[in-house]
Structures are given as structure tokens and as C-alpha cells.
CSV table of C-alpha atoms in Angstrom, one decimal:
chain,number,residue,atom,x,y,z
A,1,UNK,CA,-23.4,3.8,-7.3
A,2,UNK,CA,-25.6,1.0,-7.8
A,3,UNK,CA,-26.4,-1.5,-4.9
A,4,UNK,CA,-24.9,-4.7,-5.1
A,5,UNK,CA,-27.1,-7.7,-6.3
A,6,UNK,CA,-27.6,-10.8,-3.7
A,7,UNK,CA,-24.9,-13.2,-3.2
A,8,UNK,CA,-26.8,-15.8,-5.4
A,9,UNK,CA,-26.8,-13.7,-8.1
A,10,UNK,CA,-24.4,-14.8,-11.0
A,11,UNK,CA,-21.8,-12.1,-11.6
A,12,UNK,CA,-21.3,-9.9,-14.6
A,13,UNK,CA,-18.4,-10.3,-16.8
A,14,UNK,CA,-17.1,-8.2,-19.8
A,15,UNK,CA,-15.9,-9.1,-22.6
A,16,UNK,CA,-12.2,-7.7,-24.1
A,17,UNK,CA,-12.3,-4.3,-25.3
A,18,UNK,CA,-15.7,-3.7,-23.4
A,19,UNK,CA,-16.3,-0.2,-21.4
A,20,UNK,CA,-14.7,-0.2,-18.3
A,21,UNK,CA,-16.4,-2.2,-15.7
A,22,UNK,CA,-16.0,-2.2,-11.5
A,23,UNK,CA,-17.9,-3.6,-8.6
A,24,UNK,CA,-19.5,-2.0,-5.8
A,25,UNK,CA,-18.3,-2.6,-2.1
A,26,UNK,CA,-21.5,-4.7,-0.4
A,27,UNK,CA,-19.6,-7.7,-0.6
A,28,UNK,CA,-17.0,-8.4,2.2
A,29,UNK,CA,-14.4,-8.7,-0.1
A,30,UNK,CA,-13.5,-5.0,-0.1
A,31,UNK,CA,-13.3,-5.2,3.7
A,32,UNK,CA,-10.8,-8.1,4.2
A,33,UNK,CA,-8.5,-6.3,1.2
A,34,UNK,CA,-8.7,-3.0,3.4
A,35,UNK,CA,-7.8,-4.5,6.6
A,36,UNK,CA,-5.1,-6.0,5.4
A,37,UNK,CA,-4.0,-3.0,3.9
A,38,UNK,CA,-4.1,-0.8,7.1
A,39,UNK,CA,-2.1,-3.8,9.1
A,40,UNK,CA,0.7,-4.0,6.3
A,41,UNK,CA,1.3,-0.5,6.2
A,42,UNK,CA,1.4,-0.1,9.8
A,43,UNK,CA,3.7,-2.8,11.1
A,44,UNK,CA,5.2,-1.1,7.7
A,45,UNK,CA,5.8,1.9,9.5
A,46,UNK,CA,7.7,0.4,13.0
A,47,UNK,CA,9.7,-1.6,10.7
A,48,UNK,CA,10.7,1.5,8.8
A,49,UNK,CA,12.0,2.9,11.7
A,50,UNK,CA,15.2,0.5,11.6
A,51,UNK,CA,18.0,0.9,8.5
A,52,UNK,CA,19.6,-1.8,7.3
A,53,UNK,CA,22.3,-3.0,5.6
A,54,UNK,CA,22.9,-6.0,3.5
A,55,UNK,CA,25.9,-5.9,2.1
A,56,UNK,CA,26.5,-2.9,0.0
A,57,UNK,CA,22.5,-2.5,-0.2
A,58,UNK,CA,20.9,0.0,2.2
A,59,UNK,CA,17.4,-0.2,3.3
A,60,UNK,CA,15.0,-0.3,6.0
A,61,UNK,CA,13.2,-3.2,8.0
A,62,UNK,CA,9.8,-2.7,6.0
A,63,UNK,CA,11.1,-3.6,3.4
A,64,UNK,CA,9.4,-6.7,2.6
A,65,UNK,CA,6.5,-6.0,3.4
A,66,UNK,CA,5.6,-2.6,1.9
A,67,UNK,CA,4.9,-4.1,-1.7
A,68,UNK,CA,2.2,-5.7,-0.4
A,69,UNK,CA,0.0,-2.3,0.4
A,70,UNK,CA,0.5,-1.8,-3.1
A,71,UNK,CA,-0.2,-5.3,-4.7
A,72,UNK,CA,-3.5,-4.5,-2.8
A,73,UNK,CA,-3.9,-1.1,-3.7
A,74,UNK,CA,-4.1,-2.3,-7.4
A,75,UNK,CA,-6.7,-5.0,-6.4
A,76,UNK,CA,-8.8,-2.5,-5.5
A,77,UNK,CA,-8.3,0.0,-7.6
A,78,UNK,CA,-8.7,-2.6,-10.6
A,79,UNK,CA,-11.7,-4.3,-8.9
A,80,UNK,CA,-13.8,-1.1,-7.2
A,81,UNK,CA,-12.5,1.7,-9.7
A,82,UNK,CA,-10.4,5.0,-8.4
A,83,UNK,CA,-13.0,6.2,-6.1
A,84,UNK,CA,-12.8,3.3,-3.8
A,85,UNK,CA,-9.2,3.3,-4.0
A,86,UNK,CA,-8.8,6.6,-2.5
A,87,UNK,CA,-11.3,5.6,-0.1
A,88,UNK,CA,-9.4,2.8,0.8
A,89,UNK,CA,-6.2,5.1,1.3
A,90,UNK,CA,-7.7,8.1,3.4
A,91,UNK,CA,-8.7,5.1,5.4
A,92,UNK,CA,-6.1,3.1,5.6
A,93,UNK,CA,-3.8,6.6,6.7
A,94,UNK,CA,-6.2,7.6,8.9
A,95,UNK,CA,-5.7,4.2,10.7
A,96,UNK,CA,-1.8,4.8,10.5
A,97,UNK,CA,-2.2,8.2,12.4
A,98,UNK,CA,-4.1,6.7,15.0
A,99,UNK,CA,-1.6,4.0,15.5
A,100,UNK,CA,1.2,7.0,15.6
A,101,UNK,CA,-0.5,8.3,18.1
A,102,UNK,CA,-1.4,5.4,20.1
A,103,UNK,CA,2.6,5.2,19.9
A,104,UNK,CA,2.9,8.6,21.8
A,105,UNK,CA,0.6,8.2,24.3
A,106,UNK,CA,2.0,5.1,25.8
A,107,UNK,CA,5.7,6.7,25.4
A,108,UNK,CA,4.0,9.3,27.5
A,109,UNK,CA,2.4,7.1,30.3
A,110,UNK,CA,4.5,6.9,33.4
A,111,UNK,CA,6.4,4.2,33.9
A,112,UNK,CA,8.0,1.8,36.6
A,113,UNK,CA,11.0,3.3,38.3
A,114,UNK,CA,13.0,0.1,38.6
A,115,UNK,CA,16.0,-1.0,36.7
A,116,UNK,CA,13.3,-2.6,34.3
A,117,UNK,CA,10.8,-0.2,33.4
A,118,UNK,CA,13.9,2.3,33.3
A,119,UNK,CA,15.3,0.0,30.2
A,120,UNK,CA,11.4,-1.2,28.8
A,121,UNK,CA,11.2,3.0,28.4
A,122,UNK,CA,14.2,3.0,26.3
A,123,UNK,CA,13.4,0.3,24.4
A,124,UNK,CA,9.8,1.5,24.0
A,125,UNK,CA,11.4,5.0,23.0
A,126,UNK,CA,14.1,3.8,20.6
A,127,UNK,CA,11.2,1.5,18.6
A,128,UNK,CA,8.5,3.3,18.8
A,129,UNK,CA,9.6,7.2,18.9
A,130,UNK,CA,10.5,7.9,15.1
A,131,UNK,CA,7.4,6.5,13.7
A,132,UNK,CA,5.6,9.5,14.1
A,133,UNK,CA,7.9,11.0,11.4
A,134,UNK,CA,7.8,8.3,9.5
A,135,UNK,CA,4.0,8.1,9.7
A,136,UNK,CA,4.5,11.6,7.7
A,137,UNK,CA,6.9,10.6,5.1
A,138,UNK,CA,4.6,7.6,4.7
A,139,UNK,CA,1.6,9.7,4.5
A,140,UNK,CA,2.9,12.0,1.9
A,141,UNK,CA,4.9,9.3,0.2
A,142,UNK,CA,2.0,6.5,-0.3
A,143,UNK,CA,-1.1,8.8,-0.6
A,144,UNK,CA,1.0,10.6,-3.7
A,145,UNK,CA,2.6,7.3,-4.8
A,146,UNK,CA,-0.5,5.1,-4.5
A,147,UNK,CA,-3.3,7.9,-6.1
A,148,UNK,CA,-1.2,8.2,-9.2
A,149,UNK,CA,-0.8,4.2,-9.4
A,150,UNK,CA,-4.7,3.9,-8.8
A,151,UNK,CA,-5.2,6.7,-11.2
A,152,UNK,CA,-3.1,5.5,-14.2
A,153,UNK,CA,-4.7,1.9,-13.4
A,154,UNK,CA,-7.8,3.0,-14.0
A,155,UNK,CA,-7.0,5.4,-16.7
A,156,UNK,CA,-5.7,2.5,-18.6
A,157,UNK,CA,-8.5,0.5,-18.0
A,158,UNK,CA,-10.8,3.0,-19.4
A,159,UNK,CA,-9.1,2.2,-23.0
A,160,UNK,CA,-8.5,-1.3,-22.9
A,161,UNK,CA,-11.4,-2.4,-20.5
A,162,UNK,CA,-10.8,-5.8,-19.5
A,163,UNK,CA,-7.3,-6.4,-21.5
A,164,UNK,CA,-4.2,-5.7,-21.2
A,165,UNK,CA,-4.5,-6.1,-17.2
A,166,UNK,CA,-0.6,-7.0,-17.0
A,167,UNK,CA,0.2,-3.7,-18.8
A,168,UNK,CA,-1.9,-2.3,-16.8
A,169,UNK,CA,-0.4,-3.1,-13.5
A,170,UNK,CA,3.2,-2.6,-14.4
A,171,UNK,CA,2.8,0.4,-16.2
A,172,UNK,CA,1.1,2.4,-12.8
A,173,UNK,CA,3.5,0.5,-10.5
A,174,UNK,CA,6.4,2.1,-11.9
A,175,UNK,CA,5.1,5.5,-12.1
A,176,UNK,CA,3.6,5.5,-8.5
A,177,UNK,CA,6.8,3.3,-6.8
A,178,UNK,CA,9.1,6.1,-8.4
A,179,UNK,CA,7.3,9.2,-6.2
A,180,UNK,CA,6.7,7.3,-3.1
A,181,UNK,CA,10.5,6.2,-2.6
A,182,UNK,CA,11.5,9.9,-3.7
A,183,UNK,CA,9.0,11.5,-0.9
A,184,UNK,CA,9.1,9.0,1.5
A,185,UNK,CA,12.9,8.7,1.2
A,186,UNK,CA,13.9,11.9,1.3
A,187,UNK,CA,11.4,12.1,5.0
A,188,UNK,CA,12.6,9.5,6.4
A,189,UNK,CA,16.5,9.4,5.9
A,190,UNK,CA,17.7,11.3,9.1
A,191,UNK,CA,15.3,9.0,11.3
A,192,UNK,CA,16.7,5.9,9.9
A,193,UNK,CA,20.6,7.3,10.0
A,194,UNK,CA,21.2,8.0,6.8
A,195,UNK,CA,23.0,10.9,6.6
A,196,UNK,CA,25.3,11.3,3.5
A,197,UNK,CA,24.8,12.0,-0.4
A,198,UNK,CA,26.0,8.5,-1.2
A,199,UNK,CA,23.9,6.3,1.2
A,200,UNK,CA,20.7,8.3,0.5
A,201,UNK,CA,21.1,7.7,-3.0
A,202,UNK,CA,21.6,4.0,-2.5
A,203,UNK,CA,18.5,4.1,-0.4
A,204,UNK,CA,16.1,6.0,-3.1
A,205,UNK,CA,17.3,3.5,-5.8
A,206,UNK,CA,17.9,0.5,-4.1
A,207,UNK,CA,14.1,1.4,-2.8
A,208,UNK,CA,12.4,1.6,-6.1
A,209,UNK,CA,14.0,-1.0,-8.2
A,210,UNK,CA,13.3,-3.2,-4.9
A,211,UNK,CA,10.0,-2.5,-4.7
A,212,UNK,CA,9.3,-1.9,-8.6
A,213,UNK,CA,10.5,-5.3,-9.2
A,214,UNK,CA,8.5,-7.0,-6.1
A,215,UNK,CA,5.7,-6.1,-8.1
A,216,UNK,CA,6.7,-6.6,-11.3
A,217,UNK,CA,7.4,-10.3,-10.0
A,218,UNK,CA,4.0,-10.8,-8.3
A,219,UNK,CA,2.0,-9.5,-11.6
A,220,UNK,CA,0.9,-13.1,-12.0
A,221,UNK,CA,0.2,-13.6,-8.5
A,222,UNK,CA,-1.6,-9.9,-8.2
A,223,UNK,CA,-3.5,-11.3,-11.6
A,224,UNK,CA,-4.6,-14.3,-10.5
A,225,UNK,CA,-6.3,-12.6,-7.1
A,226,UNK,CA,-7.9,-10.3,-9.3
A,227,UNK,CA,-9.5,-12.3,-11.4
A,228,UNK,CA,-10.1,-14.6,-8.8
A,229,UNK,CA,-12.2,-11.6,-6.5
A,230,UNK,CA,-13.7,-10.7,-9.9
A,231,UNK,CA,-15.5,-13.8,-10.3
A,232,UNK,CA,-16.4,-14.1,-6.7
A,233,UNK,CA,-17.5,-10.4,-6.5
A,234,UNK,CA,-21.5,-10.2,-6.9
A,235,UNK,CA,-22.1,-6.8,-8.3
A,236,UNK,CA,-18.8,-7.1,-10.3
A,237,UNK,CA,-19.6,-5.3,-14.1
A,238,UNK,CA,-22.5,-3.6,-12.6
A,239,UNK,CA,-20.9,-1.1,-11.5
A,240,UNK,CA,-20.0,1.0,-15.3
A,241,UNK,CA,-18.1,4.0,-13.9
A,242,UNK,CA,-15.3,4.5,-11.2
């Protein structure tokens, strides 16, 4: 891969229906993105941990924020190419485990004996003990999920090079939202309490139209930050393969 040019050098663009183009990662742009990523997906993870019901509508308390590890995922995976994106996801689970296990140690620590530290255990048990499992379905669920996103992303981008990016990002949402909810779903349903045909099934579908249609929402939004990072990016279109 091709070093990145200096930050005062004027970045490369491509034309519609050019090859393919993508940045390298000396810029700290690819940093902040992956951060953020790893954060999301691991308060994610303890928010997961709790179902919930809104009305008729079953869910989880990650909800809201799980879109956003993919809204990033196609940033990068649109910006840095397929490589960097599955870079950015070994990473970012990586991170998660560490966290999970962070989680267990503490659990493990003796505590106080007192009425207090009796109940901040239980708390600290009831938040924090399921993750682990749902560290696993998340694991399996967004590095399947998110690699077949990436990968259609880029496929995609390989024909049209820089058009199309709208079809491009709800085309691989749809596909990689579909096998994350399945995997992680079907995981993480006993943790949450969900424990019958009917509310599992509510869960997987509420899950991916939810999500699916989060990100079919933000498409401008997720546009706008790409092409915003693009023209920031210094080696952006120097970099001719992912």
C-alpha cells in the first residue's frame, strides 16, 4: 500500500465511472472512525444485555446505538477499501473481548461485606454478567454481518467506482443487517428473556427492519461524511486497490 502523501498535498479525486479508488490510513481520520467504533459497539454490548418492550415491539437497550458501528463500518469500508475494514473489525472485537473480560474480573474481585457492597455485587452481577455471552453473539453476529456489508460495498464499488454511492450503501446494509440480527439474535435471546417462538420472532424482525431502516434513513447523512472525509483525506485516490 502506498504511503500517504503530506497533509499539504491536494487530494486525488476520481471521476464517475473511474477504477475504484481508496485511501491509505496515515491520516488520523481512520483512527477517530475506529475508536468510535470500538466505544459504540461496546456500550452496545451492556445495553444489549437488557430487553425491552415498547408497546408490542421487543427489543434490547442497544438499540439505538448499534446502527452507528455500521454507518461507520461503511465509511470505512467506502473510504480505506475491504482490507482496512476487516482490520477495523478484528480490532474493534478484539477491544470488545477485552472489555468482556475486564467485566469478569471485577465481578470476581472481592467485595465489601456490608449491606452495600452485598447489593453493588448484585447490581454489578445482574449488568454486567450476560455480556460475556453477548460479547459472543455479537462477535459472530457483526464480524459475519459487517464482512459481507464491507465486502458487497466494495464489490459494488469495483463496477461503478465513484457512482452510485447510495446504491451502494443500501444495497450491503440490507444484506449484512439481515445475518447479524439472525446470528446475534438467535445468541442472545435467553440472556435477554426471551424465551418463546413468538417474541423471538418479533425480536429478529423488529431487529432488522429497525436497524435496516436506521440506515437506510442516515444514507444522506452517512453520504455526506463520506464525501466529506474524502476530500479531507490526503492520500485519498492514491490508494487503486482495496
Amino acid at each position: 500500500m502506498p504511503a500517504a502523501p503530506g497533509h499539504n498535498a491536494a487530494p486525488q479525486t476520481t471521476s464517475p465511472g473511474s477504477p475504484a479508488k481508496f485511501a491509505s490510513i496515515g491520516s488520523p481520520y481512520f483512527g477517530i472512525m475506529l475508536a468510535f467504533m470500538a466505544v459504540v459497539l461496546i456500550l452496545s454490548n451492556i445495553g444489549a444485555s437488557k430487553g425491552v418492550a415498547i408497546g408490542p415491539i421487543v427489543t434490547d437497550g442497544g438499540f439505538f446505538l448499534f446502527p452507528l458501528a455500521y454507518i461507520l463500518g461503511d465509511v470505512i469500508s467506502e473510504v480505506y477499501g475491504f482490507k482496512v475494514a476487516r482490520k477495523a473489525i478484528v480490532t474493534t472485537f478484539a477491544l470488545s473481548v477485552f472489555a468482556s473480560v475486564c467485566y469478569w474480573v471485577i465481578i470476581a474481585l472481592p467485595g465489601f461485606g456490608d449491606e452495600y457492597g452485598i447489593a453493588k455485587q448484585s447490581a454489578l452481577e445482574g449488568a454486567l454478567g450476560p455480556v460475556p455471552q453477548i460479547v459472543l453473539a455479537s462477535l459472530l453476529a457483526f464480524l459475519a454481518g459487517q464482512t459481507i456489508n464491507s465486502w458487497i460495498l466494495v464489490k459494488m464499488k469495483a463496477r461503478t467506482g465513484e457512482k452510485s454511492l447510495w446504491a451502494r450503501l443500501m444495497g450491503s446494509s440490507g444484506a449484512g443487517e439481515f445475518v447479524d440480527t439472525l446470528i446475534f439474535c438467535s445468541i442472545a435471546a435467553s440472556v435477554i428473556g426471551i424465551t418463546d417462538a413468538g417474541m423471538f420472532l418479533n425480536y429478529v424482525l423488529v431487529g432488522f427492519v429497525y436497524k435496516t431502516l436506521v440506515e437506510f434513513f442516515f444514507v444522506p447523512v452517512t453520504s455526506l461524511v463520506i464525501g466529506w472525509v474524502k476530500k479531507r483525506e490526503p492520500s485519498y485516490g492514491a490508494v487503486a486497490a482495496s
